[in-house]
Structures are given as C-alpha cells and as structure tokens.
Short mmCIF file of N, CA and C in Angstrom, two decimals:
data_model
loop_
_atom_site.label_atom_id
_atom_site.label_comp_id
_atom_site.label_asym_id
_atom_site.label_seq_id
_atom_site.Cartn_x
_atom_site.Cartn_y
_atom_site.Cartn_z
N MET A 14 31.72 -140.60 -209.40
CA MET A 14 31.57 -141.84 -208.65
C MET A 14 31.80 -143.04 -209.57
N PRO A 15 32.48 -144.05 -209.07
CA PRO A 15 32.67 -145.28 -209.86
C PRO A 15 31.33 -145.99 -210.06
N GLU A 16 31.35 -147.00 -210.93
CA GLU A 16 30.14 -147.80 -211.15
C GLU A 16 29.67 -148.42 -209.85
N ARG A 17 28.37 -148.62 -209.77
CA ARG A 17 27.84 -149.25 -208.56
C ARG A 17 28.31 -150.70 -208.49
N PRO A 18 28.58 -151.18 -207.29
CA PRO A 18 29.12 -152.54 -207.15
C PRO A 18 28.08 -153.61 -207.48
N GLY A 19 28.57 -154.73 -208.02
CA GLY A 19 27.71 -155.89 -208.27
C GLY A 19 27.56 -156.71 -207.00
N LEU A 20 26.76 -157.76 -207.08
CA LEU A 20 26.49 -158.59 -205.90
C LEU A 20 27.76 -159.26 -205.37
N LEU A 21 28.55 -159.84 -206.26
CA LEU A 21 29.78 -160.49 -205.82
C LEU A 21 30.75 -159.46 -205.23
N GLU A 22 30.81 -158.29 -205.85
CA GLU A 22 31.69 -157.24 -205.35
C GLU A 22 31.25 -156.78 -203.96
N LEU A 23 29.94 -156.68 -203.74
CA LEU A 23 29.43 -156.33 -202.40
C LEU A 23 29.82 -157.40 -201.38
N PHE A 24 29.59 -158.66 -201.74
CA PHE A 24 29.93 -159.75 -200.83
C PHE A 24 31.41 -159.72 -200.48
N VAL A 25 32.26 -159.64 -201.48
CA VAL A 25 33.71 -159.67 -201.26
C VAL A 25 34.17 -158.46 -200.46
N ALA A 26 33.66 -157.28 -200.80
CA ALA A 26 34.06 -156.07 -200.08
C ALA A 26 33.71 -156.16 -198.60
N PHE A 27 32.50 -156.61 -198.28
CA PHE A 27 32.10 -156.71 -196.88
C PHE A 27 32.79 -157.87 -196.18
N ALA A 28 33.10 -158.94 -196.91
CA ALA A 28 33.88 -160.03 -196.31
C ALA A 28 35.27 -159.54 -195.94
N LYS A 29 35.90 -158.78 -196.83
CA LYS A 29 37.23 -158.22 -196.53
C LYS A 29 37.17 -157.29 -195.33
N MET A 30 36.12 -156.45 -195.28
CA MET A 30 35.97 -155.54 -194.14
C MET A 30 35.88 -156.34 -192.85
N SER A 31 35.06 -157.38 -192.87
CA SER A 31 34.86 -158.14 -191.64
C SER A 31 36.12 -158.88 -191.21
N LEU A 32 36.91 -159.32 -192.17
CA LEU A 32 38.15 -160.03 -191.84
C LEU A 32 39.24 -159.07 -191.38
N ALA A 33 39.20 -157.83 -191.83
CA ALA A 33 40.20 -156.84 -191.43
C ALA A 33 39.79 -156.12 -190.15
N GLY A 34 38.52 -156.23 -189.77
CA GLY A 34 37.96 -155.41 -188.72
C GLY A 34 38.20 -155.87 -187.31
N PHE A 35 39.44 -156.07 -186.94
CA PHE A 35 39.74 -156.41 -185.55
C PHE A 35 39.43 -155.20 -184.68
N GLY A 36 38.56 -155.38 -183.70
CA GLY A 36 38.19 -154.29 -182.83
C GLY A 36 37.03 -153.48 -183.36
N GLY A 37 36.58 -153.79 -184.53
CA GLY A 37 35.44 -153.08 -185.11
C GLY A 37 35.59 -152.92 -186.61
N VAL A 38 34.52 -153.17 -187.31
CA VAL A 38 34.53 -153.14 -188.76
C VAL A 38 34.33 -151.72 -189.29
N LEU A 39 33.82 -150.82 -188.46
CA LEU A 39 33.53 -149.47 -188.93
C LEU A 39 34.74 -148.80 -189.56
N VAL A 40 35.90 -148.94 -188.96
CA VAL A 40 37.12 -148.33 -189.49
C VAL A 40 37.35 -148.81 -190.92
N TRP A 41 37.24 -150.10 -191.12
CA TRP A 41 37.52 -150.70 -192.43
C TRP A 41 36.39 -150.44 -193.41
N ALA A 42 35.17 -150.39 -192.92
CA ALA A 42 34.03 -150.11 -193.79
C ALA A 42 34.15 -148.71 -194.37
N ARG A 43 34.45 -147.75 -193.53
CA ARG A 43 34.59 -146.38 -194.03
C ARG A 43 35.74 -146.29 -195.01
N ARG A 44 36.86 -146.90 -194.68
CA ARG A 44 38.02 -146.86 -195.56
C ARG A 44 37.70 -147.48 -196.93
N ALA A 45 37.03 -148.63 -196.92
CA ALA A 45 36.71 -149.31 -198.18
C ALA A 45 35.66 -148.56 -198.99
N ILE A 46 34.59 -148.15 -198.33
CA ILE A 46 33.46 -147.52 -199.03
C ILE A 46 33.80 -146.12 -199.51
N VAL A 47 34.46 -145.33 -198.67
CA VAL A 47 34.73 -143.92 -199.00
C VAL A 47 36.08 -143.75 -199.69
N ASP A 48 37.14 -144.26 -199.09
CA ASP A 48 38.49 -143.98 -199.59
C ASP A 48 38.91 -144.89 -200.74
N GLN A 49 38.70 -146.18 -200.58
CA GLN A 49 39.20 -147.13 -201.57
C GLN A 49 38.32 -147.20 -202.82
N HIS A 50 37.05 -147.54 -202.65
CA HIS A 50 36.17 -147.73 -203.80
C HIS A 50 35.46 -146.45 -204.24
N ARG A 51 35.37 -145.49 -203.35
CA ARG A 51 34.67 -144.22 -203.60
C ARG A 51 33.21 -144.44 -204.02
N TRP A 52 32.58 -145.40 -203.34
CA TRP A 52 31.18 -145.67 -203.60
C TRP A 52 30.29 -144.63 -202.93
N MET A 53 30.81 -143.95 -201.91
CA MET A 53 30.09 -142.89 -201.21
C MET A 53 31.08 -141.78 -200.88
N THR A 54 30.54 -140.57 -200.74
CA THR A 54 31.35 -139.47 -200.23
C THR A 54 31.40 -139.58 -198.71
N PRO A 55 32.32 -138.86 -198.05
CA PRO A 55 32.31 -138.89 -196.58
C PRO A 55 30.97 -138.47 -195.98
N ASP A 56 30.33 -137.46 -196.57
CA ASP A 56 29.03 -137.02 -196.05
C ASP A 56 27.96 -138.08 -196.25
N GLU A 57 27.94 -138.73 -197.41
CA GLU A 57 26.97 -139.80 -197.66
C GLU A 57 27.16 -140.95 -196.67
N PHE A 58 28.42 -141.30 -196.42
CA PHE A 58 28.71 -142.37 -195.46
C PHE A 58 28.20 -141.98 -194.08
N ASN A 59 28.51 -140.76 -193.65
CA ASN A 59 28.06 -140.30 -192.33
C ASN A 59 26.54 -140.33 -192.23
N GLU A 60 25.85 -139.90 -193.30
CA GLU A 60 24.39 -139.90 -193.27
C GLU A 60 23.84 -141.32 -193.19
N ALA A 61 24.40 -142.24 -193.98
CA ALA A 61 23.95 -143.63 -193.94
C ALA A 61 24.23 -144.25 -192.57
N PHE A 62 25.41 -143.97 -192.03
CA PHE A 62 25.76 -144.53 -190.73
C PHE A 62 24.89 -143.92 -189.63
N ALA A 63 24.57 -142.64 -189.75
CA ALA A 63 23.68 -142.01 -188.77
C ALA A 63 22.31 -142.69 -188.79
N LEU A 64 21.79 -142.97 -189.98
CA LEU A 64 20.52 -143.69 -190.10
C LEU A 64 20.60 -145.03 -189.39
N CYS A 65 21.71 -145.72 -189.55
CA CYS A 65 21.88 -147.06 -188.97
C CYS A 65 21.89 -147.05 -187.45
N HIS A 66 22.21 -145.90 -186.85
CA HIS A 66 22.17 -145.79 -185.39
C HIS A 66 20.74 -145.87 -184.86
N PHE A 67 19.79 -145.53 -185.70
CA PHE A 67 18.41 -145.46 -185.24
C PHE A 67 17.58 -146.66 -185.68
N LEU A 68 18.25 -147.66 -186.23
CA LEU A 68 17.60 -148.91 -186.57
C LEU A 68 17.97 -149.94 -185.51
N PRO A 69 17.09 -150.89 -185.23
CA PRO A 69 17.45 -151.91 -184.24
C PRO A 69 18.57 -152.80 -184.77
N GLY A 70 19.44 -153.22 -183.88
CA GLY A 70 20.53 -154.12 -184.26
C GLY A 70 21.86 -153.40 -184.32
N PRO A 71 22.92 -154.15 -184.55
CA PRO A 71 24.27 -153.57 -184.61
C PRO A 71 24.41 -152.61 -185.80
N ASN A 72 25.02 -151.47 -185.55
CA ASN A 72 25.15 -150.42 -186.57
C ASN A 72 25.82 -150.92 -187.84
N ILE A 73 26.90 -151.68 -187.72
CA ILE A 73 27.64 -152.09 -188.91
C ILE A 73 26.84 -153.11 -189.72
N VAL A 74 26.05 -153.94 -189.05
CA VAL A 74 25.17 -154.88 -189.77
C VAL A 74 24.11 -154.08 -190.51
N ASN A 75 23.54 -153.10 -189.84
CA ASN A 75 22.56 -152.24 -190.50
C ASN A 75 23.17 -151.53 -191.70
N LEU A 76 24.42 -151.07 -191.54
CA LEU A 76 25.09 -150.38 -192.65
C LEU A 76 25.25 -151.31 -193.84
N SER A 77 25.61 -152.56 -193.60
CA SER A 77 25.76 -153.49 -194.73
C SER A 77 24.44 -153.66 -195.47
N VAL A 78 23.34 -153.76 -194.73
CA VAL A 78 22.03 -153.95 -195.34
C VAL A 78 21.60 -152.68 -196.09
N VAL A 79 21.74 -151.53 -195.46
CA VAL A 79 21.37 -150.26 -196.09
C VAL A 79 22.23 -150.01 -197.33
N PHE A 80 23.53 -150.22 -197.20
CA PHE A 80 24.45 -149.99 -198.31
C PHE A 80 24.14 -150.94 -199.47
N GLY A 81 23.98 -152.22 -199.18
CA GLY A 81 23.66 -153.19 -200.23
C GLY A 81 22.36 -152.85 -200.94
N ALA A 82 21.35 -152.44 -200.17
CA ALA A 82 20.06 -152.08 -200.75
C ALA A 82 20.17 -150.84 -201.63
N ARG A 83 21.00 -149.91 -201.22
CA ARG A 83 21.16 -148.68 -201.99
C ARG A 83 21.65 -148.96 -203.41
N PHE A 84 22.53 -149.93 -203.55
CA PHE A 84 23.13 -150.19 -204.86
C PHE A 84 22.48 -151.35 -205.62
N ARG A 85 21.96 -152.36 -204.91
CA ARG A 85 21.44 -153.55 -205.61
C ARG A 85 20.13 -154.07 -205.02
N GLY A 86 19.43 -153.26 -204.26
CA GLY A 86 18.15 -153.69 -203.73
C GLY A 86 18.30 -154.81 -202.70
N ILE A 87 17.24 -155.62 -202.56
CA ILE A 87 17.25 -156.69 -201.57
C ILE A 87 18.39 -157.68 -201.82
N PRO A 88 18.65 -158.10 -203.06
CA PRO A 88 19.80 -159.01 -203.27
C PRO A 88 21.12 -158.38 -202.81
N GLY A 89 21.27 -157.07 -203.00
CA GLY A 89 22.48 -156.38 -202.53
C GLY A 89 22.59 -156.38 -201.03
N SER A 90 21.44 -156.19 -200.35
CA SER A 90 21.42 -156.26 -198.89
C SER A 90 21.88 -157.62 -198.40
N ILE A 91 21.36 -158.65 -199.03
CA ILE A 91 21.71 -160.02 -198.62
C ILE A 91 23.18 -160.30 -198.88
N ALA A 92 23.68 -159.88 -200.05
CA ALA A 92 25.10 -160.13 -200.39
C ALA A 92 26.03 -159.42 -199.41
N ALA A 93 25.76 -158.15 -199.12
CA ALA A 93 26.61 -157.39 -198.19
C ALA A 93 26.52 -157.97 -196.78
N PHE A 94 25.31 -158.31 -196.35
CA PHE A 94 25.10 -158.88 -195.02
C PHE A 94 25.85 -160.21 -194.86
N LEU A 95 25.70 -161.10 -195.84
CA LEU A 95 26.39 -162.40 -195.75
C LEU A 95 27.90 -162.24 -195.81
N GLY A 96 28.37 -161.30 -196.62
CA GLY A 96 29.81 -161.03 -196.65
C GLY A 96 30.32 -160.53 -195.32
N LEU A 97 29.51 -159.71 -194.66
CA LEU A 97 29.91 -159.14 -193.38
C LEU A 97 29.93 -160.18 -192.27
N ILE A 98 28.91 -161.02 -192.19
CA ILE A 98 28.83 -161.93 -191.04
C ILE A 98 29.39 -163.32 -191.28
N GLY A 99 29.44 -163.76 -192.54
CA GLY A 99 29.88 -165.13 -192.83
C GLY A 99 31.26 -165.47 -192.32
N PRO A 100 32.30 -164.80 -192.79
CA PRO A 100 33.66 -165.15 -192.34
C PRO A 100 33.87 -165.04 -190.82
N PRO A 101 33.40 -163.97 -190.17
CA PRO A 101 33.62 -163.90 -188.72
C PRO A 101 32.89 -164.99 -187.94
N VAL A 102 31.72 -165.41 -188.40
CA VAL A 102 31.00 -166.46 -187.68
C VAL A 102 31.83 -167.74 -187.66
N VAL A 103 32.42 -168.07 -188.78
CA VAL A 103 33.27 -169.27 -188.84
C VAL A 103 34.48 -169.11 -187.92
N ILE A 104 35.16 -167.98 -188.02
CA ILE A 104 36.37 -167.75 -187.23
C ILE A 104 36.06 -167.71 -185.74
N VAL A 105 35.03 -166.99 -185.35
CA VAL A 105 34.69 -166.87 -183.93
C VAL A 105 34.28 -168.21 -183.34
N THR A 106 33.59 -169.01 -184.11
CA THR A 106 33.21 -170.34 -183.63
C THR A 106 34.45 -171.17 -183.30
N VAL A 107 35.43 -171.14 -184.19
CA VAL A 107 36.68 -171.88 -183.95
C VAL A 107 37.42 -171.29 -182.75
N LEU A 108 37.54 -169.96 -182.69
CA LEU A 108 38.26 -169.32 -181.58
C LEU A 108 37.56 -169.54 -180.24
N ALA A 109 36.24 -169.57 -180.24
CA ALA A 109 35.51 -169.82 -179.00
C ALA A 109 35.83 -171.21 -178.46
N ALA A 110 35.93 -172.16 -179.35
CA ALA A 110 36.29 -173.52 -178.92
C ALA A 110 37.70 -173.55 -178.35
N ILE A 111 38.62 -172.83 -178.98
CA ILE A 111 40.00 -172.77 -178.48
C ILE A 111 40.06 -172.05 -177.14
N TYR A 112 39.34 -170.92 -177.02
CA TYR A 112 39.34 -170.15 -175.78
C TYR A 112 38.73 -170.97 -174.64
N ALA A 113 37.68 -171.71 -174.93
CA ALA A 113 37.06 -172.55 -173.89
C ALA A 113 38.07 -173.53 -173.32
N ARG A 114 38.99 -173.96 -174.14
CA ARG A 114 39.99 -174.95 -173.70
C ARG A 114 41.20 -174.29 -173.04
N TYR A 115 41.66 -173.13 -173.58
CA TYR A 115 42.93 -172.55 -173.14
C TYR A 115 42.80 -171.12 -172.58
N GLY A 116 41.61 -170.65 -172.31
CA GLY A 116 41.38 -169.26 -171.90
C GLY A 116 42.02 -168.82 -170.60
N GLU A 117 42.39 -169.73 -169.75
CA GLU A 117 42.97 -169.38 -168.45
C GLU A 117 44.48 -169.17 -168.50
N ILE A 118 45.09 -169.35 -169.63
CA ILE A 118 46.54 -169.18 -169.75
C ILE A 118 46.87 -167.68 -169.67
N PRO A 119 47.74 -167.26 -168.72
CA PRO A 119 48.04 -165.84 -168.52
C PRO A 119 48.56 -165.14 -169.79
N ALA A 120 49.39 -165.79 -170.57
CA ALA A 120 49.92 -165.16 -171.79
C ALA A 120 48.79 -164.82 -172.76
N LEU A 121 47.80 -165.66 -172.86
CA LEU A 121 46.65 -165.40 -173.74
C LEU A 121 45.84 -164.23 -173.20
N GLN A 122 45.67 -164.15 -171.89
CA GLN A 122 44.93 -163.05 -171.29
C GLN A 122 45.63 -161.71 -171.53
N ARG A 123 46.97 -161.69 -171.41
CA ARG A 123 47.73 -160.46 -171.67
C ARG A 123 47.63 -160.05 -173.14
N THR A 124 47.68 -161.02 -174.02
CA THR A 124 47.56 -160.74 -175.45
C THR A 124 46.21 -160.11 -175.76
N LEU A 125 45.16 -160.64 -175.20
CA LEU A 125 43.82 -160.10 -175.44
C LEU A 125 43.69 -158.68 -174.88
N ALA A 126 44.34 -158.38 -173.77
CA ALA A 126 44.32 -157.02 -173.22
C ALA A 126 45.00 -156.05 -174.19
N GLY A 127 46.11 -156.46 -174.78
CA GLY A 127 46.79 -155.61 -175.76
C GLY A 127 45.97 -155.38 -177.01
N VAL A 128 45.29 -156.41 -177.46
CA VAL A 128 44.44 -156.29 -178.64
C VAL A 128 43.31 -155.30 -178.38
N SER A 129 42.76 -155.30 -177.18
CA SER A 129 41.67 -154.37 -176.87
C SER A 129 42.14 -152.92 -176.91
N CYS A 130 43.37 -152.64 -176.50
CA CYS A 130 43.91 -151.28 -176.59
C CYS A 130 44.03 -150.83 -178.04
N ALA A 131 44.51 -151.70 -178.90
CA ALA A 131 44.62 -151.37 -180.32
C ALA A 131 43.24 -151.12 -180.93
N ALA A 132 42.26 -151.90 -180.52
CA ALA A 132 40.90 -151.73 -181.04
C ALA A 132 40.33 -150.37 -180.66
N ILE A 133 40.58 -149.93 -179.45
CA ILE A 133 40.11 -148.62 -179.01
C ILE A 133 40.77 -147.52 -179.83
N GLY A 134 42.05 -147.66 -180.10
CA GLY A 134 42.75 -146.69 -180.94
C GLY A 134 42.15 -146.60 -182.34
N LEU A 135 41.84 -147.74 -182.94
CA LEU A 135 41.20 -147.75 -184.26
C LEU A 135 39.85 -147.06 -184.21
N PHE A 136 39.08 -147.34 -183.18
CA PHE A 136 37.76 -146.74 -183.05
C PHE A 136 37.85 -145.22 -182.92
N LEU A 137 38.78 -144.74 -182.11
CA LEU A 137 38.96 -143.29 -181.95
C LEU A 137 39.39 -142.64 -183.26
N ALA A 138 40.21 -143.33 -184.03
CA ALA A 138 40.65 -142.79 -185.32
C ALA A 138 39.48 -142.63 -186.29
N VAL A 139 38.59 -143.59 -186.33
CA VAL A 139 37.45 -143.47 -187.25
C VAL A 139 36.47 -142.40 -186.78
N ILE A 140 36.33 -142.23 -185.48
CA ILE A 140 35.48 -141.15 -184.98
C ILE A 140 36.03 -139.80 -185.44
N ALA A 141 37.33 -139.63 -185.32
CA ALA A 141 37.96 -138.38 -185.76
C ALA A 141 37.73 -138.15 -187.26
N ARG A 142 37.87 -139.19 -188.06
CA ARG A 142 37.66 -139.05 -189.51
C ARG A 142 36.21 -138.75 -189.85
N MET A 143 35.28 -139.34 -189.11
CA MET A 143 33.87 -139.07 -189.37
C MET A 143 33.48 -137.66 -188.97
N MET A 144 34.17 -137.09 -187.99
CA MET A 144 33.88 -135.73 -187.56
C MET A 144 34.41 -134.67 -188.52
N MET A 145 35.40 -135.02 -189.33
CA MET A 145 36.07 -134.03 -190.17
C MET A 145 35.12 -133.26 -191.10
N PRO A 146 34.16 -133.91 -191.78
CA PRO A 146 33.25 -133.11 -192.61
C PRO A 146 32.49 -132.05 -191.82
N LEU A 147 32.08 -132.38 -190.59
CA LEU A 147 31.40 -131.39 -189.75
C LEU A 147 32.33 -130.26 -189.35
N VAL A 148 33.54 -130.62 -188.97
CA VAL A 148 34.51 -129.61 -188.54
C VAL A 148 34.89 -128.70 -189.71
N LYS A 149 35.10 -129.28 -190.88
CA LYS A 149 35.47 -128.49 -192.06
C LYS A 149 34.38 -127.52 -192.47
N ARG A 150 33.12 -127.92 -192.30
CA ARG A 150 32.01 -127.02 -192.64
C ARG A 150 31.89 -125.88 -191.64
N ARG A 151 32.44 -126.10 -190.47
CA ARG A 151 32.38 -125.11 -189.38
C ARG A 151 30.95 -124.65 -189.11
N ASP A 152 30.07 -125.61 -189.11
CA ASP A 152 28.66 -125.34 -188.85
C ASP A 152 28.45 -125.34 -187.34
N PRO A 153 28.28 -124.16 -186.74
CA PRO A 153 28.18 -124.10 -185.28
C PRO A 153 26.97 -124.85 -184.73
N VAL A 154 25.88 -124.89 -185.47
CA VAL A 154 24.69 -125.59 -184.99
C VAL A 154 24.95 -127.10 -184.95
N ALA A 155 25.53 -127.65 -186.02
CA ALA A 155 25.82 -129.09 -186.06
C ALA A 155 26.84 -129.46 -184.99
N LEU A 156 27.87 -128.65 -184.84
CA LEU A 156 28.90 -128.94 -183.83
C LEU A 156 28.33 -128.84 -182.42
N THR A 157 27.42 -127.90 -182.20
CA THR A 157 26.78 -127.76 -180.90
C THR A 157 25.90 -128.98 -180.61
N LEU A 158 25.16 -129.44 -181.62
CA LEU A 158 24.34 -130.64 -181.44
C LEU A 158 25.20 -131.86 -181.15
N LEU A 159 26.29 -132.00 -181.89
CA LEU A 159 27.23 -133.11 -181.66
C LEU A 159 27.75 -133.08 -180.23
N ALA A 160 28.18 -131.90 -179.79
CA ALA A 160 28.71 -131.75 -178.43
C ALA A 160 27.64 -132.03 -177.38
N ALA A 161 26.42 -131.54 -177.63
CA ALA A 161 25.34 -131.73 -176.66
C ALA A 161 25.00 -133.22 -176.49
N VAL A 162 24.92 -133.95 -177.59
CA VAL A 162 24.62 -135.39 -177.50
C VAL A 162 25.77 -136.12 -176.81
N PHE A 163 27.01 -135.75 -177.15
CA PHE A 163 28.17 -136.38 -176.51
C PHE A 163 28.14 -136.14 -175.00
N ILE A 164 27.90 -134.90 -174.60
CA ILE A 164 27.87 -134.57 -173.17
C ILE A 164 26.72 -135.31 -172.47
N ALA A 165 25.54 -135.30 -173.10
CA ALA A 165 24.37 -135.95 -172.49
C ALA A 165 24.59 -137.44 -172.28
N ILE A 166 25.14 -138.11 -173.30
CA ILE A 166 25.29 -139.57 -173.22
C ILE A 166 26.63 -139.97 -172.62
N GLY A 167 27.70 -139.34 -173.09
CA GLY A 167 29.04 -139.76 -172.69
C GLY A 167 29.48 -139.27 -171.33
N ILE A 168 29.06 -138.08 -170.94
CA ILE A 168 29.53 -137.51 -169.67
C ILE A 168 28.45 -137.58 -168.60
N LEU A 169 27.26 -137.07 -168.92
CA LEU A 169 26.18 -137.07 -167.93
C LEU A 169 25.52 -138.44 -167.80
N ARG A 170 25.77 -139.32 -168.75
CA ARG A 170 25.24 -140.68 -168.75
C ARG A 170 23.71 -140.71 -168.71
N LEU A 171 23.10 -139.78 -169.44
CA LEU A 171 21.65 -139.78 -169.56
C LEU A 171 21.24 -140.98 -170.41
N PRO A 172 20.03 -141.46 -170.25
CA PRO A 172 19.58 -142.62 -171.04
C PRO A 172 19.60 -142.31 -172.54
N LEU A 173 20.10 -143.26 -173.31
CA LEU A 173 20.28 -143.09 -174.74
C LEU A 173 18.98 -142.77 -175.48
N VAL A 174 17.94 -143.53 -175.23
CA VAL A 174 16.70 -143.38 -176.00
C VAL A 174 16.09 -141.99 -175.84
N PRO A 175 15.90 -141.46 -174.62
CA PRO A 175 15.34 -140.11 -174.52
C PRO A 175 16.22 -139.04 -175.18
N VAL A 176 17.54 -139.18 -175.04
CA VAL A 176 18.43 -138.20 -175.67
C VAL A 176 18.24 -138.24 -177.19
N LEU A 177 18.22 -139.43 -177.76
CA LEU A 177 18.05 -139.55 -179.20
C LEU A 177 16.67 -139.11 -179.65
N LEU A 178 15.65 -139.40 -178.86
CA LEU A 178 14.30 -138.96 -179.21
C LEU A 178 14.18 -137.44 -179.23
N ALA A 179 15.00 -136.77 -178.44
CA ALA A 179 15.04 -135.31 -178.48
C ALA A 179 15.95 -134.81 -179.60
N ALA A 180 17.08 -135.45 -179.78
CA ALA A 180 18.08 -134.97 -180.75
C ALA A 180 17.68 -135.23 -182.19
N ILE A 181 17.04 -136.35 -182.47
CA ILE A 181 16.72 -136.70 -183.86
C ILE A 181 15.79 -135.68 -184.52
N PRO A 182 14.63 -135.38 -183.94
CA PRO A 182 13.76 -134.41 -184.62
C PRO A 182 14.42 -133.03 -184.73
N PHE A 183 15.16 -132.67 -183.71
CA PHE A 183 15.87 -131.39 -183.74
C PHE A 183 16.89 -131.37 -184.88
N SER A 184 17.64 -132.43 -185.01
CA SER A 184 18.65 -132.54 -186.06
C SER A 184 18.02 -132.53 -187.45
N ILE A 185 16.92 -133.26 -187.61
CA ILE A 185 16.23 -133.30 -188.91
C ILE A 185 15.70 -131.92 -189.26
N ALA A 186 15.09 -131.25 -188.31
CA ALA A 186 14.56 -129.91 -188.56
C ALA A 186 15.68 -128.95 -188.94
N LEU A 187 16.80 -129.03 -188.24
CA LEU A 187 17.94 -128.16 -188.57
C LEU A 187 18.48 -128.45 -189.96
N THR A 188 18.56 -129.71 -190.32
CA THR A 188 19.06 -130.09 -191.65
C THR A 188 18.15 -129.55 -192.74
N PHE A 189 16.84 -129.73 -192.59
CA PHE A 189 15.90 -129.21 -193.59
C PHE A 189 15.99 -127.69 -193.67
N ALA A 190 16.04 -127.03 -192.53
CA ALA A 190 16.12 -125.57 -192.52
C ALA A 190 17.40 -125.09 -193.19
N THR A 191 18.51 -125.74 -192.89
CA THR A 191 19.80 -125.34 -193.46
C THR A 191 19.81 -125.56 -194.97
N ARG A 192 19.30 -126.70 -195.42
CA ARG A 192 19.28 -127.00 -196.87
C ARG A 192 18.32 -126.09 -197.61
N ARG A 193 17.20 -125.76 -196.99
CA ARG A 193 16.26 -124.84 -197.61
C ARG A 193 16.88 -123.45 -197.74
N LYS A 194 17.58 -123.05 -196.69
CA LYS A 194 18.23 -121.74 -196.69
C LYS A 194 19.32 -121.69 -197.76
N ALA A 195 20.08 -122.78 -197.91
CA ALA A 195 21.15 -122.84 -198.90
C ALA A 195 20.59 -122.84 -200.32
N ALA A 196 19.42 -123.46 -200.51
CA ALA A 196 18.81 -123.53 -201.85
C ALA A 196 18.19 -122.20 -202.26
N ALA A 197 17.86 -121.38 -201.29
CA ALA A 197 17.19 -120.09 -201.58
C ALA A 197 18.13 -119.04 -202.09
#
C-alpha cells in the first residue's frame, strides 16, 4: 500500500472526485481510492462503503468522513468532507440560478434527459465492479445474501429498514463464522 494521504491530498482527491462525479461520485471515488491511489483494496472499499450504508446521511458523504478518519483522524474527515462538498456546492448554486431562469427551454430539458441516462450507466458499472470480489470468491452464502437483499428491496419492494435490520446481523454473523473457520 502507498503512504497514507495527507490532509491536502485528501481534500484534493475528494474535490476531484466530486467534480468528476456527474451522476454520482461513487464511480469516481472507487476508481480514485482503489485503482488510482491504491489507498484501499477492493474488499476494504466494499467494507467501508457497506458501513456507510448503515450510517445516517448520503453514503458518499459518509464514505468521505470514514475514509478521512481512517487515515488522518478528525482533521482527515473534515478535509475529505470539505473536498467532497465544497466544489459541487458552488457549481450547483450557480446552475440552480441558471436553471431557474432558463429551465423551460426544450433543448435544455432534452440535454438533462441524456445526462441522466449516462449517469445510470456509470452507476451500473460501479455496481458490477463492486460485485466482482464477491463473484470471484464464489462464496455461495454471500452471493445468496446479496441476491436476497436485492430481491427483497429491488423487486418485492419491502421496506428498507426491516430488510436491513434482518440482513445486517445475519451478514455479520456469517462473516465472523467464515473468518473463524478460515483461521482455524
């Protein structure tokens, strides 16, 4: 693993992610953290991101705080968080003012529809990349749990909180059992 990032490096990395993250920063966060800087392995990223799903607030904001804290404590959390939200806040404020004035123009509406399709494609690509460590391990229990949660929430449209309240302890127990078995 490379050296842990400094505060300025955290700020700049998350600022770049946020500026590149049209349609979602997760794609760029994973690429920067795992592929480019190699600050985390794919499994470490997935574990950190999974934790962020169970914290209140947007997942990517939680990831910036958790990631910054992991390497530089509270100052690291603040640096990563400000890098993540600072540039987009300025840009979105300007764009909101422009949209308020010109939002009814049909060409602008068509452009925004096209951008949303590209964003969905990026999101699906990162989901596929995040699934690869699970698929490569060929762990039938983990894949079954993944499929069960997807079916419960995505297809059956069961309420998120009860599904997660059932899946989380089950997943934690399976992880501990699997790691204990592997260590033995």
